[in-house]
Structure formats: structure tokens, C-alpha cells
mmCIF file of N, CA and C in Angstrom:
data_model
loop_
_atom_site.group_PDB
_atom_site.id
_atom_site.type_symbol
_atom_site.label_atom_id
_atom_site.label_comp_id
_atom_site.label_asym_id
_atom_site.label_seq_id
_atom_site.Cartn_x
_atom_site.Cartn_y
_atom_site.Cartn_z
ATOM 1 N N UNK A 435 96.305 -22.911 46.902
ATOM 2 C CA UNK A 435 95.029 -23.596 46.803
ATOM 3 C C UNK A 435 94.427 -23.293 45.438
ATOM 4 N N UNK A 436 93.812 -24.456 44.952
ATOM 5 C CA UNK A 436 93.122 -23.764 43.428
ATOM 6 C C UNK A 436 91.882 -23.301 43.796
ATOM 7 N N UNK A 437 91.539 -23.173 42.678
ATOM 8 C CA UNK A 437 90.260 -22.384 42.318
ATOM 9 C C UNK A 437 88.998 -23.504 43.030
ATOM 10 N N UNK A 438 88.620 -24.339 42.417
ATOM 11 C CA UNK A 438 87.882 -25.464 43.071
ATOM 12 C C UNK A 438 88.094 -25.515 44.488
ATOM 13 N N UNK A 439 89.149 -25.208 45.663
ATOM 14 C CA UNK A 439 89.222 -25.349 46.729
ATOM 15 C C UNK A 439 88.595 -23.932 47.493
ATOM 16 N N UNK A 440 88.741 -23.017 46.569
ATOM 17 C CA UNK A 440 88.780 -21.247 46.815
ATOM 18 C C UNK A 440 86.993 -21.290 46.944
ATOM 19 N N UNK A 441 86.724 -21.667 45.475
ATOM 20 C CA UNK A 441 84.750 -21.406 45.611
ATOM 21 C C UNK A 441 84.414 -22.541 47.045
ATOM 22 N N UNK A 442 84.771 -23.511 47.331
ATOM 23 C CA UNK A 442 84.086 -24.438 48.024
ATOM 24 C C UNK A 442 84.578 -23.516 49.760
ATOM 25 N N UNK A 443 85.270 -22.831 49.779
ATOM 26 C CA UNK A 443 85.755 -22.420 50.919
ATOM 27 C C UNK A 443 84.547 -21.254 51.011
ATOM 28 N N UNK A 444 84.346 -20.269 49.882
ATOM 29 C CA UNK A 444 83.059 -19.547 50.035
ATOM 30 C C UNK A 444 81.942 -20.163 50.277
ATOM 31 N N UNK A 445 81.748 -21.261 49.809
ATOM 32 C CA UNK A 445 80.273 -22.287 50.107
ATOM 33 C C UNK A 445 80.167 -22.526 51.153
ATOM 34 N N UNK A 446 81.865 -22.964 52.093
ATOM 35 C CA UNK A 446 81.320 -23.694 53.252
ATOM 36 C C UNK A 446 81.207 -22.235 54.075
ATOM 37 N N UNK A 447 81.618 -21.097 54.025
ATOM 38 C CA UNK A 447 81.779 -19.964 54.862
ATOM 39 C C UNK A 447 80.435 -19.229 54.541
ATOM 40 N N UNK A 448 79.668 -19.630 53.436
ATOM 41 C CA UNK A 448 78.444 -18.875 53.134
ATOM 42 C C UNK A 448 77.274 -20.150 54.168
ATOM 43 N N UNK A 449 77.374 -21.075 54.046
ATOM 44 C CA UNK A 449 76.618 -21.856 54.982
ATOM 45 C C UNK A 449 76.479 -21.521 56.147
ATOM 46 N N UNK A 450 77.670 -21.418 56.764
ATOM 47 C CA UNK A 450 78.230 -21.162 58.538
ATOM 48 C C UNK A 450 77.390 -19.278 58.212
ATOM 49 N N UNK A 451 77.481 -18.788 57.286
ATOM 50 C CA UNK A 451 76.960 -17.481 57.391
ATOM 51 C C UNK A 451 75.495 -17.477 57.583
ATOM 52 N N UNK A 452 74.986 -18.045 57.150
ATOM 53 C CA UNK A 452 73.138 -18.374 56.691
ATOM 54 C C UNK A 452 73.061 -19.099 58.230
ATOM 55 N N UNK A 453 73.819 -19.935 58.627
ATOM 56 C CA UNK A 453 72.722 -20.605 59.493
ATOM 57 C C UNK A 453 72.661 -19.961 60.681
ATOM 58 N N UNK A 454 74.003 -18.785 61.223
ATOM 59 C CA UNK A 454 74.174 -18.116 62.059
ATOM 60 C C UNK A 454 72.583 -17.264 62.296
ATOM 61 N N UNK A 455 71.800 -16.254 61.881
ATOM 62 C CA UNK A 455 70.802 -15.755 62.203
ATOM 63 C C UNK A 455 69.623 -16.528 63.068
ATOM 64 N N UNK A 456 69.841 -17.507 61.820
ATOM 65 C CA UNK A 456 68.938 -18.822 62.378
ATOM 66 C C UNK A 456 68.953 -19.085 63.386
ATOM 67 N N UNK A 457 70.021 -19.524 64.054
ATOM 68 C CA UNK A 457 70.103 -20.263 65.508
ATOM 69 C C UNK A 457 70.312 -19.103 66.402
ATOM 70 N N UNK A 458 70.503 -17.911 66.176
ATOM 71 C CA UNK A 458 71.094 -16.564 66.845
ATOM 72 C C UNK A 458 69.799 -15.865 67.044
ATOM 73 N N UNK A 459 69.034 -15.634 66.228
ATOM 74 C CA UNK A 459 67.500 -15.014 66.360
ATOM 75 C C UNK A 459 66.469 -15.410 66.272
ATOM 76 N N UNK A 460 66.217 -16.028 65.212
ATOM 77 C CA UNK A 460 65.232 -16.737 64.262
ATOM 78 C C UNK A 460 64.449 -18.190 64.833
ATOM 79 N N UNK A 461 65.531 -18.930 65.976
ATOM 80 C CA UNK A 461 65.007 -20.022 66.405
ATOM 81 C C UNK A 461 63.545 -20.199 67.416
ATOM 82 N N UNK A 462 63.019 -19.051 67.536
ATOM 83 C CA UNK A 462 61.878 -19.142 68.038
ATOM 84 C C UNK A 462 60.316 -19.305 67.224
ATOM 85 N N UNK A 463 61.203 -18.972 65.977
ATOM 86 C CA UNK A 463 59.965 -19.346 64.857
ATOM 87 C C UNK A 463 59.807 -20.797 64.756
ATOM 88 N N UNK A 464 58.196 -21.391 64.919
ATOM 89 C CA UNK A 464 58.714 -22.633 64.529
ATOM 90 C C UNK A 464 59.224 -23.032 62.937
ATOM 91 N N UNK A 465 59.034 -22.534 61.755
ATOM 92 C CA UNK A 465 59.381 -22.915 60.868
ATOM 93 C C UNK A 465 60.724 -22.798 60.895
ATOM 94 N N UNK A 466 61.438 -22.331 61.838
ATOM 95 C CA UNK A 466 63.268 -22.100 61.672
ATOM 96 C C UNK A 466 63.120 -23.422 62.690
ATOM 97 N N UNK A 467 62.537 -23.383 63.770
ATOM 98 C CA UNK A 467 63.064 -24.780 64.251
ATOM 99 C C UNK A 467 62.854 -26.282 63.548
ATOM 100 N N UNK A 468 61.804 -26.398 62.733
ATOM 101 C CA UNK A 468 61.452 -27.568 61.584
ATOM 102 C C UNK A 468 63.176 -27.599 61.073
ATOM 103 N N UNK A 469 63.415 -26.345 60.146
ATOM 104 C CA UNK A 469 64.475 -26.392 59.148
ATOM 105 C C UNK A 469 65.896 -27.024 60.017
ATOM 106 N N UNK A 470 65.913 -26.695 61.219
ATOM 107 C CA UNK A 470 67.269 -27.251 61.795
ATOM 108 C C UNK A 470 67.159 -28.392 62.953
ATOM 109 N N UNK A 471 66.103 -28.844 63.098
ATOM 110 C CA UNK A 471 66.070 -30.052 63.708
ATOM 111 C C UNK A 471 64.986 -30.653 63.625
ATOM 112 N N UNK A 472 64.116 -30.461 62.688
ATOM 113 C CA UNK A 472 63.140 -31.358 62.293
ATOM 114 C C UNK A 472 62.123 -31.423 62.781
ATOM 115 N N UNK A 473 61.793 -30.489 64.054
ATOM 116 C CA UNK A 473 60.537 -30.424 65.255
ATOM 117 C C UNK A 473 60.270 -28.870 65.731
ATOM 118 N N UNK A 474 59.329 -29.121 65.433
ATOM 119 C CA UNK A 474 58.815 -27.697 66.001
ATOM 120 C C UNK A 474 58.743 -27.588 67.226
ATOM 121 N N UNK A 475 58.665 -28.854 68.307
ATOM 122 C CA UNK A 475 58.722 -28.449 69.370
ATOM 123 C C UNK A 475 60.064 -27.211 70.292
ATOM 124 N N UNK A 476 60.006 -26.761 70.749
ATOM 125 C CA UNK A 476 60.425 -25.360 71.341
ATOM 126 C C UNK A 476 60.580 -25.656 73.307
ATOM 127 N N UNK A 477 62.610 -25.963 72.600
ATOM 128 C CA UNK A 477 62.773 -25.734 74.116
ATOM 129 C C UNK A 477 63.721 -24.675 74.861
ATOM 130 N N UNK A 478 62.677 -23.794 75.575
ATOM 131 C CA UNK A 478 62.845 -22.635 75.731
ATOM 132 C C UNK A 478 64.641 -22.554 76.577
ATOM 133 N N UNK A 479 65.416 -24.009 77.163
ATOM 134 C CA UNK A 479 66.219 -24.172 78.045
ATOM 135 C C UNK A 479 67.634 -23.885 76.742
ATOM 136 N N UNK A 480 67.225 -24.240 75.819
ATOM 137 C CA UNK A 480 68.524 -24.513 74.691
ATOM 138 C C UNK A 480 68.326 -22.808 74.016
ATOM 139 N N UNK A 481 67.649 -22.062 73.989
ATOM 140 C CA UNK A 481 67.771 -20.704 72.911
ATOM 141 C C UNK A 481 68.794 -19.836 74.129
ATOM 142 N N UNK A 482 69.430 -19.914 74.901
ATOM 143 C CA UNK A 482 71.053 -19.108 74.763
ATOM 144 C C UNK A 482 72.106 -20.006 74.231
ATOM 145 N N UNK A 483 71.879 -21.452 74.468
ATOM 146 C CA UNK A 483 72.963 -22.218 73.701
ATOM 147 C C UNK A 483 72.490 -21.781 72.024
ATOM 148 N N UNK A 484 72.090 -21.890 71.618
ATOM 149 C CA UNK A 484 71.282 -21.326 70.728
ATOM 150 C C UNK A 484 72.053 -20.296 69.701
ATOM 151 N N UNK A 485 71.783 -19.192 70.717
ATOM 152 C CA UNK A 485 72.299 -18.152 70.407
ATOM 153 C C UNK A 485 74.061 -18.188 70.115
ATOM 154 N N UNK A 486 74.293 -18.650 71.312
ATOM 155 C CA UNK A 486 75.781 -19.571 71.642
ATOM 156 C C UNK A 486 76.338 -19.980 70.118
ATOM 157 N N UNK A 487 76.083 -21.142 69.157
ATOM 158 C CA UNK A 487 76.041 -21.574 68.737
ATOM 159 C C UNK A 487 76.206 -21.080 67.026
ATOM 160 N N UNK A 488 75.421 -20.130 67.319
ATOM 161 C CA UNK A 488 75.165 -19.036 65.646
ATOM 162 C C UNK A 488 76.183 -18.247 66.037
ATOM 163 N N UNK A 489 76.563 -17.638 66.651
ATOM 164 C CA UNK A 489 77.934 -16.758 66.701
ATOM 165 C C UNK A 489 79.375 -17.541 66.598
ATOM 166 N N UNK A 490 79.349 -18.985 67.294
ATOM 167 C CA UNK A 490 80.208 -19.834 66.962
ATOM 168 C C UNK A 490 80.166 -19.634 65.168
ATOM 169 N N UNK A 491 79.306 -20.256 64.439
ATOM 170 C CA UNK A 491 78.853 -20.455 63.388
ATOM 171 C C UNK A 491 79.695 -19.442 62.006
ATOM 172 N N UNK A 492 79.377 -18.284 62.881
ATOM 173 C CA UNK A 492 79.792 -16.997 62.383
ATOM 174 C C UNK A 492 81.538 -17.104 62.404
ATOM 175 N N UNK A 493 81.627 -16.866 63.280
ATOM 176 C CA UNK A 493 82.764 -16.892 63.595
ATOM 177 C C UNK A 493 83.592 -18.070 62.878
ATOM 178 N N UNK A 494 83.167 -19.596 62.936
ATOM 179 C CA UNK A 494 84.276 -19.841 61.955
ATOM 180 C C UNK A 494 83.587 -19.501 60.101
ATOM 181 N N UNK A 495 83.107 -19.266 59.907
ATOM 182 C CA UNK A 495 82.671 -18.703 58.282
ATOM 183 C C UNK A 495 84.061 -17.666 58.100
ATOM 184 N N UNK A 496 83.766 -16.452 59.015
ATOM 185 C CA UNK A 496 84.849 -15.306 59.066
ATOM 186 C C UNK A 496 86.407 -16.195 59.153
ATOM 187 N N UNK A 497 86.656 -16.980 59.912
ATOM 188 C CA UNK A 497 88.198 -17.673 60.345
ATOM 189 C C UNK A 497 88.234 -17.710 58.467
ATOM 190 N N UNK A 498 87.583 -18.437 57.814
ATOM 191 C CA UNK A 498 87.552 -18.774 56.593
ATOM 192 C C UNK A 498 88.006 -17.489 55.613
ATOM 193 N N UNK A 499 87.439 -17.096 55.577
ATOM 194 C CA UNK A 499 86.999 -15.857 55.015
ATOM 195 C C UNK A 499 88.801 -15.234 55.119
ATOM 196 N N UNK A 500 89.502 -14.855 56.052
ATOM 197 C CA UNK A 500 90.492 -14.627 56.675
ATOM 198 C C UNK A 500 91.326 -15.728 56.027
ATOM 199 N N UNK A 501 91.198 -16.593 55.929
ATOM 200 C CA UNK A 501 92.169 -17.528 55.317
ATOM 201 C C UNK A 501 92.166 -17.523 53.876
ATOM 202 N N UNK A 502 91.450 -17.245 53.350
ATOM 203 C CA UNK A 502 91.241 -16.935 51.957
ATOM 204 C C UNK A 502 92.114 -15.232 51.669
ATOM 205 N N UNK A 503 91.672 -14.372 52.127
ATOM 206 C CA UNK A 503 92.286 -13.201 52.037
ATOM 207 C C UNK A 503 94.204 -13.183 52.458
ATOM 208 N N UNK A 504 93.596 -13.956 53.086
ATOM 209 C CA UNK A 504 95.969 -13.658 53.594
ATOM 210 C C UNK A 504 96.221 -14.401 52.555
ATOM 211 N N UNK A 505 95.726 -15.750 51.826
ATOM 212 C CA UNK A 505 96.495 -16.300 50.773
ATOM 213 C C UNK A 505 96.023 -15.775 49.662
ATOM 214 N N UNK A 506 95.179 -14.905 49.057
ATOM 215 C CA UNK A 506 95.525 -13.675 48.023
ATOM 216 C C UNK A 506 96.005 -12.535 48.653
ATOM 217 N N UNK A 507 96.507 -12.641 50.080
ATOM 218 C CA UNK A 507 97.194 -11.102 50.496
ATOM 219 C C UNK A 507 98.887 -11.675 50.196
ATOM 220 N N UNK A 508 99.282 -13.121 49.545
ATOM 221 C CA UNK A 508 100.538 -13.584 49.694
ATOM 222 C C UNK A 508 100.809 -14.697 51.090
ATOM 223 N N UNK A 509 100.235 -14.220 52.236
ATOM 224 C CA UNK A 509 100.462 -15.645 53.267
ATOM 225 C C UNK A 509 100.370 -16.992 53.161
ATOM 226 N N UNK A 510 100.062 -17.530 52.600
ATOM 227 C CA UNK A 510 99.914 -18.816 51.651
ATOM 228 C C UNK A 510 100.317 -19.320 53.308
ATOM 229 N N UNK A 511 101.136 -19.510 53.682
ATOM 230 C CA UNK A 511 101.071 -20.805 54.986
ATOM 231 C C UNK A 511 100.197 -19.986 56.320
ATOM 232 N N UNK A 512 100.007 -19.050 56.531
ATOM 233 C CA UNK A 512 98.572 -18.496 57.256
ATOM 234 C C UNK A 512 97.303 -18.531 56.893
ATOM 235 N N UNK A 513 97.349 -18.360 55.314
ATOM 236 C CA UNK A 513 95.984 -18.740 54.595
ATOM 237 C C UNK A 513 95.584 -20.162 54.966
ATOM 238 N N UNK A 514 96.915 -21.016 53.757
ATOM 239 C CA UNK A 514 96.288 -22.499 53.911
ATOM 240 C C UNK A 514 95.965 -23.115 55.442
ATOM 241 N N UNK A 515 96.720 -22.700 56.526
ATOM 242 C CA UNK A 515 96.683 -22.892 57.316
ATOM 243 C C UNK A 515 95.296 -22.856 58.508
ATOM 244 N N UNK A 516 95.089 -21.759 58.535
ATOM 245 C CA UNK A 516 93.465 -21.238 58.674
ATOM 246 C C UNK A 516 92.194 -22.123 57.593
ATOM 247 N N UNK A 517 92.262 -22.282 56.119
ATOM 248 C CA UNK A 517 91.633 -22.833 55.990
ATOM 249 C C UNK A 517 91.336 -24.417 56.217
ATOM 250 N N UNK A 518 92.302 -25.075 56.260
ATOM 251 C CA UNK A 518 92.592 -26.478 56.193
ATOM 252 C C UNK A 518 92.356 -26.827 57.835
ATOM 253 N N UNK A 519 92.517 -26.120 58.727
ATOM 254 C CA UNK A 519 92.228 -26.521 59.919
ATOM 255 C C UNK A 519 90.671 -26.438 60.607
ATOM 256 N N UNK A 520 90.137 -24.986 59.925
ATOM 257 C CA UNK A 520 88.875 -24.469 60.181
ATOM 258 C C UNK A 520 87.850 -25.276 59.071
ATOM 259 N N UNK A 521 88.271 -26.330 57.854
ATOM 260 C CA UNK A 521 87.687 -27.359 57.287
ATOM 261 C C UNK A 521 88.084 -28.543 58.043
ATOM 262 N N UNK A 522 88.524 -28.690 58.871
ATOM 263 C CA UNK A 522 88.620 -30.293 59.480
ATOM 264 C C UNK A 522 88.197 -29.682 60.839
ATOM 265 N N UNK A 523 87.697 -28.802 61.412
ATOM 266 C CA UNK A 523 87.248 -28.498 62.143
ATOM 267 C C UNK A 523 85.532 -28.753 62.033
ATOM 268 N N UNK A 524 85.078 -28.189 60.587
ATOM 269 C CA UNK A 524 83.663 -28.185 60.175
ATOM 270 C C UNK A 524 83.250 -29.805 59.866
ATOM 271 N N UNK A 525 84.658 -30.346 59.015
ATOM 272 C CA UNK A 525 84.007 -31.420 59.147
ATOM 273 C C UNK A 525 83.887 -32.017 60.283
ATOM 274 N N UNK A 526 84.793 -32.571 61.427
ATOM 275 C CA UNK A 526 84.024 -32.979 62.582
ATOM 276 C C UNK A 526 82.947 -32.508 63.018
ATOM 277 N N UNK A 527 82.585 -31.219 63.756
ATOM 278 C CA UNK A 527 81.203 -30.989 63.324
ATOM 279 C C UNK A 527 79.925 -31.474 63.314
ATOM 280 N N UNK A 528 80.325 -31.582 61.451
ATOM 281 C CA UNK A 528 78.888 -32.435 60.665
ATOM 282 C C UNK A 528 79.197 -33.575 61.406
ATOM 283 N N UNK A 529 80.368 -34.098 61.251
ATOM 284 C CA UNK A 529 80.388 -35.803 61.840
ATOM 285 C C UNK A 529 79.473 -35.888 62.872
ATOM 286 N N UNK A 530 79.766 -35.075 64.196
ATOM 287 C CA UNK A 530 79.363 -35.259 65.594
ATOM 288 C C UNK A 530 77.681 -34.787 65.111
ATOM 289 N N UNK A 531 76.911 -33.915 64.407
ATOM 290 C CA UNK A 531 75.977 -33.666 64.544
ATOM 291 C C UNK A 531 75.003 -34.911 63.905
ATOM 292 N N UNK A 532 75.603 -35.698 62.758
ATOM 293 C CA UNK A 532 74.896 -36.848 62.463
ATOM 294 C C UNK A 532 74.752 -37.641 63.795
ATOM 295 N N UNK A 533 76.247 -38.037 64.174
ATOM 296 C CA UNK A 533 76.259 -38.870 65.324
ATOM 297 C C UNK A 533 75.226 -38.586 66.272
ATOM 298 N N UNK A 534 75.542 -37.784 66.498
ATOM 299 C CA UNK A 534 74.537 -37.163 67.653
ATOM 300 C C UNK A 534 72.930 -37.195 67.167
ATOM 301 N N UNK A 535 72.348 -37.012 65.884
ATOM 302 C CA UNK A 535 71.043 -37.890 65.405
ATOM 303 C C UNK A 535 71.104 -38.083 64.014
ATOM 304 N N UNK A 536 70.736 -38.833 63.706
ATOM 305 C CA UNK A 536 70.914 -39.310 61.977
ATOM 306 C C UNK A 536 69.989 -38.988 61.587
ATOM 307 N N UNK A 537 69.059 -38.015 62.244
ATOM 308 C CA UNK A 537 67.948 -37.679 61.030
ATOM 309 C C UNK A 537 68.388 -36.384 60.925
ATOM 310 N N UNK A 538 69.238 -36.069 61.819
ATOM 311 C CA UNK A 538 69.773 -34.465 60.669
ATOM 312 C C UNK A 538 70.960 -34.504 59.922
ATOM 313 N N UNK A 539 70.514 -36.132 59.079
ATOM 314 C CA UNK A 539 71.612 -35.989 58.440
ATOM 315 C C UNK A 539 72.155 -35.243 57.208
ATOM 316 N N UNK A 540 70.911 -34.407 56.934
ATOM 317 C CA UNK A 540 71.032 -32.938 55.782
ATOM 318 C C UNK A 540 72.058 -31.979 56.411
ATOM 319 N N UNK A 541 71.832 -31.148 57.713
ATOM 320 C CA UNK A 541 72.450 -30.420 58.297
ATOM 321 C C UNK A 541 73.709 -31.178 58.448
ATOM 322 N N UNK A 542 74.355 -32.265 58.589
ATOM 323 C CA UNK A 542 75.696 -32.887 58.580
ATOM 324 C C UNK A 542 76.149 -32.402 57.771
ATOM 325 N N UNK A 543 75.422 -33.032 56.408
ATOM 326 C CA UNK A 543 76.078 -32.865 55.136
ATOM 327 C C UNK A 543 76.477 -31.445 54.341
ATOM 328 N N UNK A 544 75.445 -30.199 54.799
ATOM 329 C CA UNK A 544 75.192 -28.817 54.748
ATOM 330 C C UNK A 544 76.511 -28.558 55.987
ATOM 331 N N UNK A 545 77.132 -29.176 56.591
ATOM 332 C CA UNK A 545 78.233 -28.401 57.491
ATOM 333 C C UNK A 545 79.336 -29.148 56.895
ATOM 334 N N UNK A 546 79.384 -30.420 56.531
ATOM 335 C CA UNK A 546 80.542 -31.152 56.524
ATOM 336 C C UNK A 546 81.017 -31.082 54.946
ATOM 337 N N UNK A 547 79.915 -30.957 53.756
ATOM 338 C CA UNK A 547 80.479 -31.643 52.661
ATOM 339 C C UNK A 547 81.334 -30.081 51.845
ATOM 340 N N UNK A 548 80.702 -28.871 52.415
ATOM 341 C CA UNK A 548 81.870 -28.078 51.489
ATOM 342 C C UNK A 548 83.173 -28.132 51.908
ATOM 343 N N UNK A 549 83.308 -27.946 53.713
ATOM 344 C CA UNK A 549 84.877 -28.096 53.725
ATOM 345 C C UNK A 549 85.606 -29.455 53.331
ATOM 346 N N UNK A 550 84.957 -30.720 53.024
ATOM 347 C CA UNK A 550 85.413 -32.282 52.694
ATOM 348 C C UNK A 550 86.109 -31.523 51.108
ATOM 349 N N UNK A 551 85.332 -30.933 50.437
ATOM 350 C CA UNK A 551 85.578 -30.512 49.044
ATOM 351 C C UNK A 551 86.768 -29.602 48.654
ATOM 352 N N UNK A 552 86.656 -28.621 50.023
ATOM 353 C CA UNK A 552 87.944 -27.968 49.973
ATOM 354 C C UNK A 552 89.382 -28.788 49.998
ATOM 355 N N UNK A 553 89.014 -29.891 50.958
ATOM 356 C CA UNK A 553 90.219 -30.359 51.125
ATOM 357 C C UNK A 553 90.714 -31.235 50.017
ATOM 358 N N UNK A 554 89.465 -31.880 49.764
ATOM 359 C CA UNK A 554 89.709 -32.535 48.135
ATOM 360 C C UNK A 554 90.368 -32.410 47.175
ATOM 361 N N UNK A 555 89.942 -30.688 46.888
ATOM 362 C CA UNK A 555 90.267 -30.363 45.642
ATOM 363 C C UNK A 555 91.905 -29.588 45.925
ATOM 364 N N UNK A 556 92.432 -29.812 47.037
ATOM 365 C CA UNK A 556 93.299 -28.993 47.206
ATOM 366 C C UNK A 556 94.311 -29.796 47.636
ATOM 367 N N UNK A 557 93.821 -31.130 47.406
ATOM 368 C CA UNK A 557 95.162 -32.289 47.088
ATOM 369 C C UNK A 557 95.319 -33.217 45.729
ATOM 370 N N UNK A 558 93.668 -32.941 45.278
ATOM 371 C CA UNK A 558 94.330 -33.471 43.667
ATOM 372 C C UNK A 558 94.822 -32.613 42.806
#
């Protein structure tokens, strides 16, 4: 993978890192709920999915993270492998989260467009 595919793999794994707290702790503030769905309203039925959700979050950042390290540890088909799947993973995702409302279509683009870039740059 080059270099251009390597930083965008930290971008998309630093995103999935940041938003994890957010949805894991933080979602009872309303200004954290504005930032990820646009409403302050607060429904108390969704904060364990919630929680649910930011550890998902986490968790694939780290898958990433892991795929990057085995292919400077030499694994190159465990590396690429891990990353290229855990980016078409993120991008569906963003896809389904636009789908699912088009006014978060920032947060789509904040999940979907670093791993789109990884994959980009790691076929031209």
C-alpha cells in the first residue's frame, strides 16, 4: 500500500477513534447529540445502543490500526487484507447512514470518504 493509502487509513481510524467517546459517554450532552444527529432531542431508549455503537466504532479504527502494523510488520496479505475489507466495510456504513437520513449527510461522508481514499489511492 503507498503512502497516500497509509495516512488516509490513519484518518479513517482516527475518525472511528473520536467518534467512539461520543456515542459511548458523551451522548447525553446535548451539544454531542446536535454534533451527531442534528437534534438535541434525547432518547433515553437508544443510549445502550449508543454505547453499543462507539465500541463498535472503536473497534473497527483498532481492526485498522492492526492492518497497518502487520503490513510494516511484513504481512502484506493480512495487512492489506484487514485494511481493504474494514474500508469497504466503513464505507457501507456511511452509505447506510446517509440512506438511512440525508441530513447526516456530513457524518456519511466523515465515515465513508477516508476509507473511499484508501482504496483509491491504493489502486492508482
Amino acid at each position: 500500500m503507498n503512502v497516500v493509502s497509509q495516512v488516509f487509513v490513519l484518518v479513517a481510524a482516527a475518525v472511528h477513534v473520536a467518534v467512539w467517546p461520543l456515542e459511548s459517554f458523551l451522548y447525553g450532552r446535548p451539544q454531542v447529540r446536535v454534533l451527531l444527529t442534528g437534534s438535541t432531542a434525547d432518547a433515553p431508549e437508544v443510549r445502550l445502543w449508543r454505547f453499543n455503537v462507539g465500541f463498535y466504532n472503536l473497534f473497527l479504527a483498532l481492526g485498522l490500526i492492526a492492518g497497518l502494523v502487520a503490513l510494516h510488520l511484513g504481512h502484506e496479505t493480512v495487512g492489506r487484507t484487514l485494511i481493504i475489507y474494514l474500508s469497504f466495510f466503513m464505507i457501507g456504513g456511511g452509505i447506510m447512514l446517509f440512506v438511512s437520513d440525508p441530513k447526516l449527510w456530513r457524518g456519511s461522508l466523515g465515515q465513508a470518504l477516508p476509507p473511499a481514499v484508501v482504496l483509491l489511492a491504493d489502486v492508482l
